[in-house]
């Protein structure tokens, strides 16, 4: 009940349902003047009970806040006595936890129950009275509000059956989701729905006009037929209104409308306005809807709206917007509510106020609650100051129309105040605003109107007692600027009515200054310019030009630009424009297309505050001023007088202006104006409204309709909100999120997700909960061929020496991680497996001793500060052992750790901790370090995790009727949905959730189209994306949908995002109440057939697999990933399926890495040789060992596929040589002309055939790639990206019995021609990379599998990344994502490269070229120097942090992400 306001229309389909009523005995006075008794629910009804927790405090013992009862009969009836009839309150619980609270199954305290639960199947009813059930559109049943209990019925299902032949209740099953019983002293909310208009006198009604005396507003009472049957104005347009004076301020909770009786006159929509004075109207807006209300469809039906937020007002005004096009405006209305108690006090803004001093001896309450209502025209003032001991002061102040909560220590200046929170906006609108401040220790809640901020105040306030409460006056001018000027109402402190205490002269309350117990307000009539057709035309003045001219007004707007005022200058034939531009006030005088004068003043006038503007022309000077007291003014001399002889136009010009007396080259003004003055005479805007003065269009007179769309801000995750008059904007820069409201993360949720975008190892920002509250974090993703590791560092991963300190028996070490607490825990929870290395190197330093004794050392791990753990790396939790104890190989078998042997030589205990509940390691405490000779060193590695439970969570729907269901998707304001799907079907619904009228759905509408649709009350809205390829290709496709208060968006794969804007002032709360259907719909139509994976709603992954295990027609998991991700495997890498994912098999590739993308390169010197031996003939029949197929190959070849990359300055140079057992060979070389040359000798009796490429300058130190293909006598050569060159051999034969493949220097050159033998003896100096010969990769075998491969290495061979194109820049830094970068590469998951290109590097390169060209000897010297740097260091060795002793043998281990590959700084020039 209390949900969004809906028309309370009786459902025709249920109007014929008659059920017996239970009525109280006549003697009862308990429910006097209460609503009629509730109906007894009929046989077989199924429904839910819901309670509003705000009515009374109630806590359920179950984690899910639900207790399910199964009862045979539920009878709802008011209680008349303190005793229930026997059997009426018997409860049969559906589970053992929900037990009855009274003896024999009877609920205790039956007096407080509104209804009874009975288990008796045949309960005679005491009355045969019959009443029909009237159901609201949201399923509301009756009104449940007795004096001593609260129970709310809602979500009544539409399953109604009744036994119409008996007046007995035969049996019913109820599922009670929440049944709320309040304790003593907690009364239910007072019923506030009495008719307010029906009994009013005729003088209480006013209107803009009336068609006749019988159409007067007095006849506009609901269901009345006198007069003409309602009110109708003289003209039906949007400037008409009907006003009702309720006589005093009243609480209004609902409104209802009817058309004019017996006519075709009714409204279809209207605006609702409220006021206290009959001026300064405030438009009512539903929390989740437009400002307009949908009205009637005929003249007789009653449409009632319950206001979501009740309002307090004396005057009600209804403004028609639309009406029956076949009739005219016709209206009857009613308002519902109750009396409103009001205790008012007024302060004059000088020094008036109230002081409430608490008794010093009285015990202070543990909770302080202050409540008040206020209204003011000033945007600054002190509302409340609470002062405690030692000058600790808490202050609530109004500043620039916002409410600030400030803390001060002592009587310091205002600059020393600690600003805690800001809440509210535009609070100087002369309307009532409610403020509640509740403090519980150091926790404080501040509520302004409907918005609450929960804050933590400093610890010194946790035991702070209020000694004095000051209201209104700034008691200390040093610390507060201004006193409050305005009215306060219903001021309460811990339940004490302070204004009432003042009236009764209570000595605890002191009145300061001029305080009155009424609220006298000055009337300031404002006018709102809402849109492009708005303007206000006022007549000019007849004053003589010698007296000058002045125009003044106040403005309030969010827009930076707009015309404020214009009028013609007939005597000069010019025009004056006063306008806003870039939020500054500007004035221009034009004549004949030329600017005669231009002035500007003020700044930031679009801040939503009231600003005064004055235009004065006196004695030959023209002056414009902004905020005269503290603002800016500019003036200039004029050679002609400024007068207004015709009209002034404010805000804009009429749409049709044939006379050209108003021209507007600027945008129209959208905002408010008030206090319009012309020559010091106030312009009466009420006369304008009554058409007695001037003219206007599309204005809202006597109100300022400004709305602060940034309070509260709809921008999430720290996005900065800005606004214009009609819309707001979110600046998401540097937030890590994107979208109209900064809702969706631009980062992936895991390293696993980055891998499947094709990324390799590097630093990445991950957002573990997507659009959730946890911020992105920077991690290292180590993507290996087998697993993808996520690595989180802490402040000390080095091997660190521990030495005893005098008087210290233990040493404690704490580890601070690079990720925040919630980020760490989320990563661990989301990962399949986590580990962390823990090692201790010891010399005469014991570790754990024995499992029976107390450990000398331990560590803390797990959430928060961690829990004490007494086992070591490699052992099991709770074992108090180390890895050697588990394996039984400790140095002393009497102990379970090597260190516990207590020996004088160095040893160690190390291993991996893999129990996720104990990770990460928070701190380490080492105990046995104080004895003479004790030494130790510890190392705690980074946290490493792999696997993503969410990314691979999948389900397979094998037929259209199968589906999974989950609880309702709660996404009232914003929702993001993402998932992957693959299917062979052409259509199907992925997801659907329904409400009463609202819904949300994502579906595959055709084989190429995905549709995202929803309805939040404005009608269905649809966003779709069309793909150029079929989506039913059984490959994974990714869908991302987002809906927020500004727009809806949909993205499919990497296609452009489709967006659809939502109405600016439309509904924005999505209200769903059914189950969430996945893979199907509630109607079981158009179900989805195929796989869904990684389904996330607002960053939360739905566990499809677990739900699929218990759901027929749905299978957990979904295999077959290579069809989608196989293209990521490069360079002949082969995609291999896994249950969760895939991996690239690089055994047939010359490359390595997670995608076979990393070249295997080596730096060669002149003496380096890599010889790969093919199988001998007798070995062909043998069983080879299980080694990669890239290592062995057959011996006789009909053709070759050869590829390699090289970089050298040597010419001539032999790149590759293959020999055979029959004196045949093949050689690839660079000849003395820097050209590529290929020599084939396939017949030992003939000379070798020489094939030369036309490409020149290959020995230029740049990287070149060569690909050679031979099939019998046909051969092709391709160098880099140049066109292929085709050759033909004269010998059409096989390359028989190949024996040896050599890279670098050939030591056995007996079979070579003399010139080739000389070249082979020189060796090769340079870089070779990605060498591939048919199915083998000899260089890869030599570097990565030297022990298991048939390779022989002679001379220096160092692995390098010289074969990478990136190695051309020897200063390339590591790849890292940065939060500040919001480029497209961030969203696509590509690492951002921070390449450091210094000027010195460029200059060095130039100098090297000059030296090469001028002095050959220096070139040779440079070669010699760089040869000394040819050894590649695979790991960097770091020493321990503290001083090392000579006998300390352990070096620090470096993490995998810190491994670097040396880039040679000289390319063998």
CSV table of C-alpha atoms in Angstrom, one decimal, residues 399-629:
chain,number,residue,atom,x,y,z
A,399,UNK,CA,23.9,28.3,3.1
A,400,UNK,CA,23.0,29.2,-0.5
A,401,UNK,CA,19.7,27.3,-0.1
A,402,UNK,CA,21.4,24.1,1.1
A,403,UNK,CA,21.5,22.6,4.6
A,404,UNK,CA,25.0,22.1,6.0
A,405,UNK,CA,25.9,20.0,9.0
A,406,UNK,CA,29.0,21.4,10.7
A,407,UNK,CA,31.1,20.4,13.7
A,408,UNK,CA,33.2,22.7,15.8
A,409,UNK,CA,35.5,22.2,18.7
A,410,UNK,CA,35.6,25.2,21.1
A,411,UNK,CA,34.6,28.7,20.1
A,412,UNK,CA,36.6,28.8,16.9
A,413,UNK,CA,35.9,30.7,13.8
A,414,UNK,CA,33.7,29.5,11.1
A,415,UNK,CA,36.7,28.7,9.0
A,416,UNK,CA,37.7,26.0,11.5
A,417,UNK,CA,34.4,24.2,11.2
A,418,UNK,CA,34.4,20.7,10.0
A,419,UNK,CA,31.9,20.2,7.2
A,420,UNK,CA,30.3,16.8,7.6
A,421,UNK,CA,27.5,16.7,5.0
A,422,UNK,CA,25.4,18.9,2.7
A,423,UNK,CA,21.8,18.1,2.0
A,424,UNK,CA,18.8,19.6,0.2
A,425,UNK,CA,18.7,22.4,-2.3
A,426,UNK,CA,16.5,25.4,-3.2
A,427,UNK,CA,15.4,25.5,0.5
A,428,UNK,CA,14.8,29.3,0.3
A,429,UNK,CA,11.6,28.9,-1.8
A,430,UNK,CA,9.2,30.0,1.0
A,431,UNK,CA,7.8,26.5,1.3
A,432,UNK,CA,7.9,24.2,4.3
A,433,UNK,CA,10.7,21.7,4.5
A,434,UNK,CA,11.1,19.0,7.2
A,435,UNK,CA,14.4,18.4,8.9
A,436,UNK,CA,15.2,15.5,11.3
A,437,UNK,CA,18.6,15.0,13.0
A,438,UNK,CA,19.1,11.7,14.8
A,439,UNK,CA,22.4,11.0,16.7
A,440,UNK,CA,23.3,7.6,18.1
A,441,UNK,CA,26.8,7.8,19.5
A,442,UNK,CA,29.1,8.7,16.6
A,443,UNK,CA,26.5,7.8,14.0
A,444,UNK,CA,24.2,10.6,12.8
A,445,UNK,CA,21.3,10.7,10.3
A,446,UNK,CA,20.3,14.0,8.8
A,447,UNK,CA,17.1,14.0,6.8
A,448,UNK,CA,15.8,16.9,4.7
A,449,UNK,CA,12.3,16.3,3.3
A,450,UNK,CA,12.6,12.7,1.9
A,451,UNK,CA,16.4,12.4,1.6
A,452,UNK,CA,18.6,11.1,4.3
A,453,UNK,CA,22.4,11.1,4.7
A,454,UNK,CA,24.0,8.7,7.2
A,455,UNK,CA,27.4,10.0,8.4
A,456,UNK,CA,30.0,9.1,10.9
A,457,UNK,CA,31.0,12.0,13.2
A,458,UNK,CA,34.3,12.2,15.1
A,459,UNK,CA,34.9,9.9,18.0
A,460,UNK,CA,34.8,12.7,20.5
A,461,UNK,CA,31.1,13.1,19.8
A,462,UNK,CA,30.3,9.5,20.7
A,463,UNK,CA,30.0,10.3,24.4
A,464,UNK,CA,28.9,13.9,23.8
A,465,UNK,CA,25.9,15.2,25.8
A,466,UNK,CA,23.9,18.2,24.7
A,467,UNK,CA,23.9,20.9,27.3
A,468,UNK,CA,22.2,23.7,25.3
A,469,UNK,CA,20.1,23.7,22.2
A,470,UNK,CA,19.9,27.1,20.3
A,471,UNK,CA,17.3,27.5,17.6
A,472,UNK,CA,17.1,30.4,15.1
A,473,UNK,CA,19.7,32.8,16.5
A,474,UNK,CA,23.4,32.7,15.8
A,475,UNK,CA,24.4,32.7,19.5
A,476,UNK,CA,28.1,33.2,18.7
A,477,UNK,CA,28.6,35.6,15.7
A,478,UNK,CA,32.3,34.4,15.5
A,479,UNK,CA,31.3,30.9,14.4
A,480,UNK,CA,28.1,31.6,12.6
A,481,UNK,CA,27.4,34.2,10.0
A,482,UNK,CA,23.6,35.0,10.1
A,483,UNK,CA,20.6,34.3,12.2
A,484,UNK,CA,17.6,32.5,10.7
A,485,UNK,CA,14.9,34.7,9.2
A,486,UNK,CA,11.7,32.8,8.7
A,487,UNK,CA,9.3,30.4,10.4
A,488,UNK,CA,9.7,27.2,12.3
A,489,UNK,CA,7.0,24.6,13.0
A,490,UNK,CA,6.6,21.7,15.4
A,491,UNK,CA,10.0,21.9,16.9
A,492,UNK,CA,10.7,18.6,18.9
A,493,UNK,CA,13.7,17.6,20.9
A,494,UNK,CA,13.5,14.0,22.1
A,495,UNK,CA,9.8,14.2,22.0
A,496,UNK,CA,9.6,17.5,23.9
A,497,UNK,CA,7.5,20.1,22.1
A,498,UNK,CA,9.7,23.1,22.5
A,499,UNK,CA,7.4,25.7,21.2
A,500,UNK,CA,4.7,24.5,23.5
A,501,UNK,CA,7.2,24.8,26.4
A,502,UNK,CA,7.8,28.4,25.4
A,503,UNK,CA,4.1,29.1,25.4
A,504,UNK,CA,3.9,27.7,28.9
A,505,UNK,CA,6.9,29.8,30.1
A,506,UNK,CA,9.0,26.7,30.9
A,507,UNK,CA,12.2,27.9,32.7
A,508,UNK,CA,14.3,25.6,30.6
A,509,UNK,CA,13.4,27.5,27.4
A,510,UNK,CA,14.6,31.1,27.0
A,511,UNK,CA,13.2,33.5,24.3
A,512,UNK,CA,15.9,35.7,22.7
A,513,UNK,CA,14.9,38.8,20.7
A,514,UNK,CA,11.7,39.3,18.8
A,515,UNK,CA,9.9,36.0,18.5
A,516,UNK,CA,6.3,35.7,17.4
A,517,UNK,CA,4.0,32.7,17.5
A,518,UNK,CA,2.7,33.1,14.0
A,519,UNK,CA,4.1,33.0,10.5
A,520,UNK,CA,3.7,36.3,8.8
A,521,UNK,CA,5.1,36.2,5.3
A,522,UNK,CA,5.7,38.8,2.7
A,523,UNK,CA,4.1,38.0,-0.7
A,524,UNK,CA,6.6,37.8,-3.6
A,525,UNK,CA,4.9,36.8,-6.8
A,526,UNK,CA,7.2,34.9,-9.1
A,527,UNK,CA,6.8,33.9,-12.7
A,528,UNK,CA,8.2,30.8,-14.4
A,529,UNK,CA,9.4,30.8,-18.0
A,530,UNK,CA,9.3,27.0,-18.7
A,531,UNK,CA,9.9,26.7,-22.5
A,532,UNK,CA,10.6,28.1,-25.9
A,533,UNK,CA,7.2,29.8,-26.4
A,534,UNK,CA,7.4,31.7,-23.1
A,535,UNK,CA,7.4,35.5,-22.9
A,536,UNK,CA,6.0,38.3,-20.8
A,537,UNK,CA,5.0,41.6,-22.4
A,538,UNK,CA,4.5,44.7,-20.2
A,539,UNK,CA,3.6,48.2,-21.3
A,540,UNK,CA,6.2,50.9,-21.3
A,541,UNK,CA,6.2,54.2,-19.4
A,542,UNK,CA,5.1,57.7,-20.2
A,543,UNK,CA,7.9,59.2,-18.1
A,544,UNK,CA,9.9,62.0,-19.9
A,545,UNK,CA,13.4,61.1,-21.1
A,546,UNK,CA,14.9,63.7,-18.8
A,547,UNK,CA,14.0,61.7,-15.8
A,548,UNK,CA,15.8,58.7,-17.1
A,549,UNK,CA,14.6,55.1,-17.0
A,550,UNK,CA,15.1,52.0,-14.7
A,551,UNK,CA,14.2,48.4,-14.9
A,552,UNK,CA,14.8,45.9,-12.2
A,553,UNK,CA,14.0,42.3,-11.4
A,554,UNK,CA,15.4,39.1,-9.8
A,555,UNK,CA,16.1,36.0,-11.8
A,556,UNK,CA,16.8,32.3,-10.9
A,557,UNK,CA,18.0,29.8,-13.5
A,558,UNK,CA,20.3,26.9,-14.3
A,559,UNK,CA,20.9,27.9,-17.9
A,560,UNK,CA,24.0,29.8,-19.1
A,561,UNK,CA,22.2,31.7,-21.8
A,562,UNK,CA,18.9,33.3,-22.6
A,563,UNK,CA,17.1,36.6,-23.4
A,564,UNK,CA,16.1,38.5,-20.3
A,565,UNK,CA,14.7,41.8,-21.6
A,566,UNK,CA,14.4,43.6,-24.9
A,567,UNK,CA,12.6,46.7,-26.1
A,568,UNK,CA,12.9,49.0,-29.1
A,569,UNK,CA,14.4,52.5,-29.1
A,570,UNK,CA,12.1,54.3,-31.6
A,571,UNK,CA,13.8,57.6,-31.4
A,572,UNK,CA,17.2,56.1,-32.2
A,573,UNK,CA,15.8,53.4,-34.5
A,574,UNK,CA,17.6,50.8,-32.5
A,575,UNK,CA,17.0,47.9,-30.0
A,576,UNK,CA,18.3,47.0,-26.6
A,577,UNK,CA,18.9,43.4,-25.5
A,578,UNK,CA,19.7,42.4,-22.0
A,579,UNK,CA,20.6,38.7,-21.9
A,580,UNK,CA,22.6,35.9,-20.3
A,581,UNK,CA,25.7,34.5,-22.1
A,582,UNK,CA,28.1,32.1,-20.5
A,583,UNK,CA,26.3,32.8,-17.2
A,584,UNK,CA,27.2,36.5,-17.4
A,585,UNK,CA,24.8,39.4,-17.8
A,586,UNK,CA,25.3,41.2,-21.1
A,587,UNK,CA,23.7,44.3,-22.7
A,588,UNK,CA,23.8,45.2,-26.4
A,589,UNK,CA,22.3,48.2,-28.2
A,590,UNK,CA,22.0,47.6,-31.9
A,591,UNK,CA,21.2,50.1,-34.7
A,592,UNK,CA,21.3,49.3,-38.3
A,593,UNK,CA,23.0,46.0,-37.8
A,594,UNK,CA,25.8,47.6,-35.8
A,595,UNK,CA,26.6,47.3,-32.1
A,596,UNK,CA,26.5,50.8,-30.6
A,597,UNK,CA,27.2,49.7,-27.0
A,598,UNK,CA,28.1,46.4,-25.2
A,599,UNK,CA,28.3,45.9,-21.5
A,600,UNK,CA,28.7,42.9,-19.2
A,601,UNK,CA,28.5,42.2,-15.5
A,602,UNK,CA,28.3,39.4,-13.0
A,603,UNK,CA,29.4,35.8,-13.3
A,604,UNK,CA,28.0,32.3,-12.6
A,605,UNK,CA,24.5,33.5,-12.7
A,606,UNK,CA,23.2,30.0,-13.5
A,607,UNK,CA,23.8,28.7,-10.0
A,608,UNK,CA,20.1,28.4,-9.1
A,609,UNK,CA,20.3,31.3,-6.7
A,610,UNK,CA,18.2,34.5,-6.8
A,611,UNK,CA,20.2,37.3,-8.4
A,612,UNK,CA,19.0,40.9,-8.7
A,613,UNK,CA,19.4,42.7,-12.0
A,614,UNK,CA,19.1,46.5,-12.5
A,615,UNK,CA,19.2,48.6,-15.7
A,616,UNK,CA,19.5,52.3,-15.1
A,617,UNK,CA,19.7,55.2,-17.5
A,618,UNK,CA,20.4,58.5,-15.8
A,619,UNK,CA,22.1,61.7,-16.9
A,620,UNK,CA,23.7,60.3,-20.0
A,621,UNK,CA,25.0,57.1,-18.4
A,622,UNK,CA,23.8,53.6,-18.8
A,623,UNK,CA,24.4,51.2,-15.9
A,624,UNK,CA,23.8,47.4,-15.5
A,625,UNK,CA,24.1,45.9,-12.0
A,626,UNK,CA,24.0,42.4,-10.6
A,627,UNK,CA,23.4,41.7,-6.9
A,628,UNK,CA,23.9,45.4,-5.9
A,629,UNK,CA,24.9,44.7,-2.3
